[in-house]
XYZ file of C-alpha atoms in Angstrom:
593
model
C 3.503 81.426 6.245
C 2.705 81.830 9.739
C 5.686 80.853 12.114
C 4.907 77.821 13.936
C 2.521 76.011 11.296
C 1.819 72.678 12.032
C 2.777 70.038 9.277
C 2.432 66.256 9.852
C 5.195 63.879 7.478
C 4.632 60.262 7.125
C 7.283 58.658 6.318
C 8.546 54.745 6.554
C 11.672 55.662 6.999
C 13.276 57.189 10.403
C 15.963 58.283 8.401
C 14.236 59.862 6.073
C 11.498 61.599 8.496
C 13.893 63.022 10.710
C 16.627 64.268 8.192
C 13.272 66.263 6.161
C 11.919 67.234 9.876
C 14.968 68.867 10.877
C 14.763 70.513 7.588
C 11.190 72.047 7.941
C 12.217 72.925 11.556
C 14.683 75.224 10.719
C 12.523 76.939 8.420
C 9.881 77.769 11.669
C 7.535 74.796 11.004
C 6.287 72.663 13.711
C 6.200 69.180 12.620
C 5.059 65.548 13.704
C 5.717 62.561 12.141
C 3.745 59.711 11.608
C 5.304 56.194 10.212
C 2.089 54.977 7.771
C -1.494 55.537 6.577
C -2.868 54.187 9.925
C -0.580 55.769 12.432
C -1.194 59.071 10.198
C -5.212 58.678 10.552
C -4.683 58.187 14.057
C -2.505 61.599 14.424
C -5.294 63.556 12.254
C -8.082 62.232 14.764
C -6.271 64.054 17.498
C -4.826 67.312 15.707
C -5.151 68.704 12.072
C -1.963 70.265 10.518
C -2.310 72.172 7.366
C -0.113 70.171 5.361
C 0.070 66.408 5.013
C 3.666 65.512 3.114
C 3.439 61.484 2.835
C 5.730 58.940 1.255
C 3.727 56.357 -1.250
C 5.649 53.419 -0.826
C 4.664 52.222 3.405
C 3.361 48.708 5.215
C -0.416 48.683 6.366
C -1.169 51.850 4.524
C 0.447 53.243 1.253
C 0.189 56.674 0.672
C -2.329 57.013 -1.701
C -4.894 55.362 -0.023
C -3.985 57.614 3.295
C -4.668 60.453 0.488
C -8.253 59.130 -0.730
C -9.492 58.146 3.402
C -8.245 62.511 4.720
C -10.587 63.677 0.914
C -13.210 60.584 2.121
C -13.967 62.924 5.381
C -16.003 65.530 5.866
C -13.372 67.411 8.297
C -10.398 66.824 6.318
C -10.954 66.588 2.934
C -9.832 70.308 2.130
C -6.265 69.252 3.954
C -3.917 69.404 1.326
C -1.698 66.471 0.727
C 1.626 66.466 -0.931
C 3.220 62.343 -2.070
C 6.339 61.689 -2.603
C 7.361 59.924 -5.639
C 9.774 58.734 -7.954
C 7.638 59.112 -10.607
C 8.541 56.103 -12.697
C 5.445 55.737 -14.531
C 2.790 58.181 -15.669
C -0.287 55.469 -14.212
C 1.661 58.146 -11.195
C -0.081 61.040 -11.963
C -3.834 59.211 -12.715
C -3.099 57.795 -9.557
C -2.937 60.837 -7.600
C -5.508 62.384 -9.101
C -7.780 58.952 -8.181
C -7.345 59.737 -5.000
C -7.591 63.712 -4.510
C -3.997 64.462 -3.649
C -3.137 68.176 -4.691
C 0.823 68.099 -5.374
C 3.661 65.962 -5.428
C 7.368 66.137 -5.249
C 9.606 63.567 -7.260
C 12.248 62.030 -5.317
C 14.793 62.522 -4.537
C 13.863 65.637 -4.054
C 14.917 69.332 -4.127
C 15.101 70.713 -0.442
C 14.623 74.790 -1.473
C 12.148 72.862 -4.174
C 10.155 71.461 -1.961
C 10.020 74.358 0.120
C 8.828 76.693 -2.347
C 5.734 74.225 -2.886
C 5.007 74.013 0.588
C 4.815 78.022 0.466
C 2.671 78.052 -2.914
C 0.012 75.101 -1.215
C -0.762 77.612 2.300
C -0.570 80.709 -0.004
C -2.961 79.140 -2.492
C -5.176 76.985 -0.024
C -5.978 80.998 1.865
C -6.520 82.450 -1.455
C -9.081 79.466 -2.382
C -10.923 79.228 1.164
C -14.223 80.197 -0.751
C -14.099 79.549 -4.615
C -13.880 75.904 -4.159
C -15.793 74.743 -7.166
C -16.686 69.999 -6.968
C -16.828 68.322 -10.112
C -16.819 64.139 -10.880
C -15.448 63.121 -14.559
C -14.606 59.576 -15.858
C -11.715 59.410 -18.012
C -10.707 56.648 -19.955
C -6.156 56.081 -19.523
C -3.566 53.564 -20.218
C -6.993 51.473 -21.338
C -8.544 51.510 -18.238
C -11.108 53.299 -16.595
C -11.116 56.729 -14.111
C -13.119 58.001 -11.917
C -12.278 61.241 -11.018
C -13.987 63.079 -8.168
C -11.270 65.537 -7.295
C -12.280 69.764 -7.593
C -10.810 72.047 -10.188
C -8.199 73.513 -8.197
C -6.707 70.005 -7.330
C -6.660 69.079 -10.315
C -4.908 72.572 -11.658
C -2.972 71.997 -8.150
C -1.947 68.266 -9.454
C -1.259 69.260 -13.777
C 0.676 72.693 -12.049
C 2.405 70.596 -10.114
C 3.448 68.093 -12.908
C 4.233 71.206 -14.871
C 6.435 72.102 -11.615
C 8.186 68.859 -11.331
C 8.869 68.144 -15.185
C 10.870 72.069 -15.122
C 13.013 70.709 -12.499
C 13.851 67.807 -13.736
C 14.645 69.632 -17.376
C 16.615 72.050 -15.280
C 18.315 68.523 -13.657
C 19.147 67.453 -16.941
C 20.908 70.940 -18.428
C 22.378 70.779 -14.701
C 23.978 67.053 -15.813
C 24.565 68.605 -19.222
C 26.377 71.173 -17.975
C 28.680 68.582 -15.670
C 29.030 66.224 -18.701
C 30.565 68.307 -20.897
C 33.099 70.107 -18.449
C 33.528 66.340 -17.591
C 34.340 65.934 -21.874
C 36.303 68.848 -21.503
C 38.801 67.996 -18.549
C 39.194 64.111 -20.060
C 39.703 66.124 -23.348
C 42.779 67.582 -21.545
C 43.537 64.829 -19.641
C 43.841 62.865 -23.082
C 45.893 66.161 -24.839
C 48.122 65.224 -21.377
C 48.659 61.871 -21.895
C 49.286 61.771 -25.913
C 52.255 64.553 -24.727
C 53.715 61.963 -22.126
C 52.969 59.159 -24.254
C 54.839 61.400 -27.117
C 57.572 61.269 -24.212
C 57.501 57.779 -23.470
C 58.564 56.950 -27.118
C 60.933 59.512 -27.375
C 62.601 58.016 -24.487
C 62.348 54.519 -26.312
C 63.949 56.081 -29.344
C 66.616 57.149 -26.445
C 66.933 54.051 -24.524
C 67.085 52.182 -28.400
C 70.443 54.039 -28.960
C 71.761 54.051 -25.640
C 71.083 50.511 -24.573
C 71.347 48.370 -27.439
C 74.740 49.412 -28.406
C 76.627 48.796 -25.476
C 74.486 45.240 -25.243
C 75.459 44.580 -28.650
C 79.584 45.298 -27.894
C 79.042 42.727 -25.138
C 77.254 40.263 -27.352
C 80.010 40.719 -29.765
C 83.066 40.536 -27.892
C 81.515 38.014 -25.748
C 81.033 35.466 -28.902
C 84.547 36.887 -30.483
C 85.971 35.335 -27.191
C 84.077 32.110 -27.247
C 84.911 31.687 -31.264
C 88.854 32.577 -30.658
C 89.948 32.050 -27.197
C 87.420 29.108 -25.910
C 90.685 26.867 -26.415
C 93.088 28.824 -23.963
C 89.844 29.291 -21.693
C 89.852 26.853 -18.928
C 86.225 25.262 -18.748
C 84.747 27.760 -16.157
C 86.145 30.416 -17.641
C 83.780 29.730 -21.431
C 81.094 28.996 -18.733
C 81.375 32.632 -17.584
C 81.414 34.008 -20.970
C 78.984 31.848 -22.642
C 76.678 33.073 -19.057
C 77.386 36.547 -20.424
C 76.466 35.971 -23.808
C 73.206 34.193 -22.651
C 72.457 37.307 -19.797
C 72.972 39.653 -23.252
C 70.708 37.918 -25.281
C 68.267 37.645 -23.240
C 68.407 41.834 -22.404
C 68.763 42.871 -25.734
C 65.530 40.642 -26.482
C 63.567 42.428 -23.677
C 64.773 45.922 -24.907
C 63.469 44.990 -28.531
C 60.278 43.461 -27.549
C 60.037 47.014 -25.143
C 60.937 48.987 -28.627
C 57.762 46.760 -30.854
C 55.087 47.057 -28.365
C 55.558 50.646 -27.605
C 55.964 50.963 -31.367
C 53.176 49.008 -31.801
C 50.566 50.308 -29.403
C 51.626 53.621 -31.173
C 50.158 52.826 -33.965
C 53.038 52.849 -35.717
C 52.999 49.108 -37.455
C 53.351 49.589 -40.686
C 53.719 46.657 -42.817
C 55.779 45.704 -45.862
C 53.699 43.536 -47.657
C 54.852 41.663 -51.064
C 54.636 38.516 -52.613
C 56.021 36.132 -50.265
C 55.748 31.745 -50.425
C 54.132 31.250 -46.691
C 55.015 27.093 -47.362
C 59.310 27.972 -47.821
C 59.439 31.256 -45.214
C 57.890 28.621 -42.558
C 60.426 25.950 -43.909
C 63.167 27.828 -43.918
C 61.964 29.471 -39.933
C 61.674 25.495 -39.031
C 65.527 24.856 -40.743
C 66.879 28.014 -38.023
C 65.216 26.876 -34.999
C 65.919 23.401 -35.825
C 69.383 23.272 -34.382
C 68.260 24.557 -30.957
C 65.745 22.114 -30.472
C 68.227 19.519 -31.063
C 69.993 20.593 -28.552
C 66.936 19.710 -26.238
C 66.850 16.241 -28.324
C 63.496 17.717 -29.066
C 61.850 16.464 -32.618
C 60.605 18.693 -35.288
C 57.799 17.903 -37.636
C 56.608 20.119 -40.628
C 53.914 18.936 -42.703
C 52.157 21.847 -45.325
C 48.725 21.806 -47.418
C 51.028 21.773 -51.553
C 47.600 24.552 -52.294
C 49.187 26.631 -54.323
C 47.269 29.736 -52.793
C 49.669 28.848 -49.906
C 53.472 30.000 -52.789
C 52.070 33.550 -53.491
C 50.946 35.205 -50.770
C 51.129 39.005 -50.017
C 52.663 39.350 -46.882
C 55.309 41.491 -44.835
C 57.800 38.238 -44.683
C 59.816 39.777 -41.615
C 56.849 40.547 -39.365
C 55.341 36.802 -40.243
C 59.173 35.583 -39.698
C 58.734 36.936 -35.966
C 55.987 35.477 -35.170
C 56.776 32.474 -35.969
C 59.643 32.296 -34.201
C 58.696 33.131 -31.053
C 55.637 30.433 -31.305
C 58.244 27.680 -32.604
C 61.156 29.008 -29.840
C 58.546 28.738 -27.114
C 57.597 25.416 -27.545
C 60.818 24.704 -28.125
C 61.238 26.571 -24.678
C 58.171 24.612 -23.139
C 59.411 21.102 -24.470
C 60.915 18.542 -22.841
C 63.291 15.847 -23.759
C 62.037 13.338 -26.484
C 59.260 14.723 -27.240
C 57.631 16.231 -30.628
C 57.191 19.921 -32.072
C 54.529 19.736 -34.509
C 54.097 22.703 -37.450
C 51.607 22.294 -40.024
C 49.961 25.073 -42.542
C 47.179 24.388 -44.424
C 44.344 26.379 -46.009
C 40.413 27.064 -44.453
C 37.847 29.501 -46.058
C 40.228 31.229 -47.908
C 42.434 31.747 -44.847
C 45.895 30.237 -44.212
C 45.877 28.265 -41.261
C 49.168 28.134 -39.039
C 49.450 25.838 -36.196
C 52.650 25.088 -33.626
C 52.147 22.054 -31.281
C 54.161 21.284 -28.377
C 53.597 18.322 -25.726
C 54.891 20.208 -23.034
C 53.253 20.378 -19.282
C 50.025 22.596 -20.859
C 48.328 26.352 -19.910
C 46.106 26.645 -16.532
C 42.972 27.316 -17.611
C 42.262 30.293 -15.803
C 45.645 31.413 -17.405
C 45.115 31.237 -20.991
C 43.380 35.141 -21.184
C 47.359 35.987 -20.192
C 48.860 34.809 -22.624
C 48.823 37.267 -25.100
C 48.530 40.950 -22.839
C 51.825 42.622 -22.057
C 54.128 42.118 -19.426
C 51.608 38.879 -17.969
C 53.315 35.763 -17.448
C 51.415 32.454 -16.552
C 52.851 29.854 -13.690
C 53.649 27.243 -16.610
C 58.180 27.301 -15.878
C 60.999 26.337 -19.323
C 61.771 22.995 -18.833
C 65.519 24.942 -18.631
C 64.657 28.027 -17.042
C 64.421 30.073 -19.913
C 63.361 34.173 -18.834
C 60.848 36.044 -20.760
C 59.741 39.055 -20.184
C 55.902 38.469 -21.115
C 56.180 40.906 -24.155
C 56.251 37.860 -26.977
C 52.814 36.591 -27.168
C 51.451 40.255 -26.893
C 53.415 40.983 -30.072
C 52.788 37.908 -32.021
C 48.784 39.297 -31.710
C 49.341 42.456 -32.601
C 51.387 41.287 -35.510
C 49.162 38.912 -36.463
C 46.096 41.058 -36.513
C 47.735 43.889 -38.142
C 47.818 41.365 -41.403
C 43.601 41.380 -40.638
C 44.713 37.550 -39.309
C 43.586 35.947 -35.862
C 45.418 33.718 -33.018
C 43.864 31.934 -30.202
C 45.628 28.768 -28.203
C 44.559 25.582 -27.363
C 45.867 24.169 -24.027
C 44.962 20.765 -22.219
C 47.489 20.542 -18.519
C 50.060 17.445 -18.811
C 49.190 17.221 -22.630
C 50.381 19.915 -24.287
C 49.600 23.341 -26.288
C 48.977 24.489 -30.147
C 49.039 27.703 -31.245
C 47.144 29.174 -34.388
C 46.921 31.781 -36.136
C 45.344 32.508 -39.712
C 46.156 34.733 -42.062
C 44.338 36.287 -44.754
C 45.106 34.598 -48.433
C 45.490 37.569 -50.836
C 46.699 37.255 -54.418
C 49.574 39.935 -55.533
C 48.429 42.078 -58.559
C 48.714 41.124 -62.075
C 52.247 43.117 -62.079
C 53.560 42.151 -58.770
C 57.222 41.594 -59.120
C 58.485 38.305 -58.151
C 61.725 39.258 -57.480
C 60.136 41.083 -54.585
C 59.932 37.583 -52.638
C 63.090 37.513 -50.357
C 64.984 33.741 -51.123
C 64.897 31.631 -48.332
C 67.261 28.781 -47.338
C 67.077 25.323 -48.170
C 64.517 21.998 -47.099
C 64.630 20.764 -43.360
C 65.722 17.400 -44.541
C 69.514 19.294 -45.373
C 71.447 18.506 -42.569
C 72.069 21.531 -40.459
C 75.291 23.390 -39.653
C 77.306 22.246 -36.337
C 78.195 25.693 -36.015
C 76.182 28.007 -33.692
C 73.829 29.654 -35.580
C 74.064 33.088 -33.659
C 77.545 32.853 -34.494
C 79.487 36.293 -36.317
C 80.199 34.368 -38.873
C 79.741 31.330 -40.317
C 83.314 30.140 -41.637
C 86.160 32.924 -40.073
C 88.438 34.033 -42.641
C 86.341 33.365 -45.417
C 86.181 36.191 -47.880
C 82.689 37.570 -49.696
C 84.939 38.175 -52.897
C 87.603 36.225 -53.779
C 88.722 37.854 -57.625
C 89.426 41.203 -55.227
C 89.369 43.160 -52.008
C 87.242 45.271 -50.919
C 87.726 48.704 -49.513
C 85.006 50.019 -47.196
C 85.271 53.220 -45.327
C 83.361 52.800 -41.563
C 82.230 56.573 -40.220
C 81.419 55.595 -36.417
C 82.212 58.028 -33.419
C 81.974 55.232 -31.060
C 85.532 52.919 -30.444
C 84.263 50.393 -28.933
C 81.220 50.020 -31.716
C 84.577 50.878 -34.363
C 86.558 48.374 -33.134
C 83.348 45.933 -33.147
C 82.195 46.562 -37.177
C 85.727 46.340 -38.135
C 86.440 43.059 -36.481
C 83.275 41.693 -38.304
C 84.506 43.238 -41.295
C 88.185 41.860 -41.781
C 86.683 38.438 -40.899
C 84.884 38.690 -44.266
C 87.953 39.803 -45.889
C 87.356 43.648 -46.235
C 89.655 46.320 -45.980
C 88.398 48.967 -43.575
C 89.175 52.592 -43.053
C 87.260 54.175 -39.832
C 86.406 57.878 -39.982
C 84.953 59.681 -35.962
C 82.684 61.638 -37.605
C 81.213 63.179 -40.668
C 82.924 65.702 -41.622
C 85.876 62.986 -41.386
C 84.165 60.664 -43.829
C 83.476 62.786 -46.312
C 87.823 64.072 -46.313
C 88.753 60.416 -46.511
C 86.474 60.040 -49.644
C 87.982 62.682 -51.359
C 90.964 61.295 -51.233
C 90.147 57.925 -51.544
C 88.250 55.075 -53.248
C 85.532 52.697 -51.471
C 83.332 50.151 -53.042
C 80.650 51.031 -49.671
C 80.155 53.109 -46.340
C 78.770 52.860 -43.541
C 77.337 55.105 -41.671
C 76.382 56.145 -38.149
C 73.766 58.145 -38.383
C 74.122 60.029 -34.259
C 77.614 61.389 -34.914
C 79.374 64.700 -33.410
C 80.455 67.572 -35.677
C 78.670 66.213 -39.194
C 75.675 63.834 -38.478
C 75.088 60.744 -41.132
C 72.609 62.364 -42.777
C 74.131 65.281 -43.841
C 77.739 63.502 -44.724
C 75.677 61.190 -47.260
C 74.358 64.642 -48.599
C 77.573 66.005 -49.301
C 79.205 63.120 -50.390
C 76.107 62.894 -53.055
C 76.711 66.219 -53.912
C 80.274 65.076 -54.788
C 79.165 62.553 -57.023
C 77.761 64.840 -59.435
C 81.067 65.079 -61.174
C 82.066 61.199 -60.947
C 81.749 58.404 -62.950
C 80.046 56.096 -60.579
C 77.919 55.978 -57.109
C 79.217 54.413 -53.699
C 76.645 53.119 -52.167
C 76.183 54.002 -48.618
C 74.521 51.631 -45.907
C 73.322 53.684 -42.494
C 73.894 51.969 -39.246
C 71.509 53.252 -36.153
C 70.511 52.694 -32.670
C 66.796 54.631 -33.038
C 64.327 52.494 -34.303
C 61.766 54.652 -32.631
C 61.538 57.464 -35.647
C 61.260 57.435 -39.227
C 65.150 56.356 -39.665
C 64.495 55.223 -43.188
C 62.733 57.463 -44.521
C 65.076 59.770 -43.457
C 68.243 57.468 -44.177
C 66.415 56.870 -47.743
C 65.628 60.721 -48.151
C 69.250 61.534 -47.756
C 70.376 59.316 -50.575
C 71.221 56.230 -48.455
C 70.771 52.767 -49.925
C 70.787 50.723 -47.452
C 69.693 50.474 -43.614
C 70.726 48.504 -40.238
C 69.753 49.251 -36.912
C 72.028 49.092 -33.835
C 73.443 46.504 -32.177
C 74.536 45.662 -35.669
C 73.954 41.717 -36.484
C 76.555 40.456 -38.208
C 75.200 38.094 -40.400
C 72.540 40.389 -41.693
C 75.420 43.426 -42.086
C 77.393 40.887 -44.570
C 74.084 40.132 -46.499
C 73.554 43.956 -46.781
C 77.077 44.429 -48.170
C 76.548 41.496 -50.659
C 73.785 42.594 -51.986
C 75.433 45.984 -52.771
C 78.941 45.501 -54.244
C 80.014 43.769 -57.054
C 83.392 41.629 -56.963
C 83.615 42.048 -60.847
């Protein structure tokens, strides 16, 4: 290449023209510019460069027309023309042939590739000064007739440039593919790290279950003890303080439980225990439990159901559907005004059970409805008595319903209330399914509700589980406050309680005394509950009877139930211990005879 070789750039974009001019001048070329085809022809009439590089899309005269006029001028026809094009259409090649272009380069162009193209054209120009071969040919392309007047060398140049462009594009694609592979590898590394961090998060939440739920449960239980037994000697202000402590601890406990639930669900650990269930009675029972809370706010709860037999014999996870119902009904109560009515209905549509909970509350703004089933999202609607929410309940409802292959949605109108609906597929039990697995349910809504607080420790303090004889229970628990709380619950139900502070001590006491049941904490020093249970089961090999053992643990995120059952335990209750649930489990495992 001769230093100072003159080139003409035809480009209507001043920025692109200056950028290309600066690059080529750095390579030693002498560069002039024109902003369109008309201006370029004017420049060519004054001075003939060695090469023209022209954009195609320009005002007044485009690149095709400029090239056509250059090739039609006997003085300029041997002047090489490079067209800059996006090559978005195969007709671009034909148009380039028709106008006599020598070469084209695709946009956006690689500077080194463009420089190599320019150098090749200039070298070929010197070689072909005495080897021209003109021709004209008529061709059909794309359903149209085209007349090509380019000489053979121009056609070869153009076709070779097409090939070179394809090669260049292929290189770019290979580079893009390599980048994608590298990005995919990076994403895999990031995903693995996210999974590791998610595992740490789940482990942390499991620790939170043990470290937070237990002390919160203790606060809740002792505030209930004081309200039940000391309220008569306390002032009205002190009773109010205790009630606030109780309600606040209940709220914190719900938040912790919701956090554990949503984390467990998102980690793909939602497990359904499907058993034959009477959906009608299940809803009736839940309505009955929530009716007392509704009456405290002077809210009426009406329940209407379809008598279709399919709804009384469905495969469901009863505890999960109870959680769904309790959330929807308690939410309806929370956002309803005194004197209003909540209507709960269940029916059958197209092979599905459809449950609806309708309230007469303030309604939900249309632009906020999408927030309802998203974790940690709350709306601008406030509850009628300032009840708090962490924004997790409905997200859990959605996951539990979808886990049953159902759907959940809401219809709402401002000022007129909301109706939450969910569906459950009607799956009938297999022919050999035992009806004994269906959990017993409480009485109908029409019965009189108990006057006591449904969350109190026992319905009737002092009433024993077995009036005919005294039941002896061994409590293995290392935390002092938990020992005292559990002992108090059991003693109020008429049990005689012996306490062990670790697993080894529990085994030693078991060797010396006979018990009707053992409550075994899982995490204890010296010897944990699993090891202690295995040791007791080994001792029982020579005994005539087998003592029931109930596990107690705060680790709600791990596979505790399976581990406990494998160790030889008979029941499982998570901390903080629900007094009603504890007594219910004990009554199912011991005999009063």
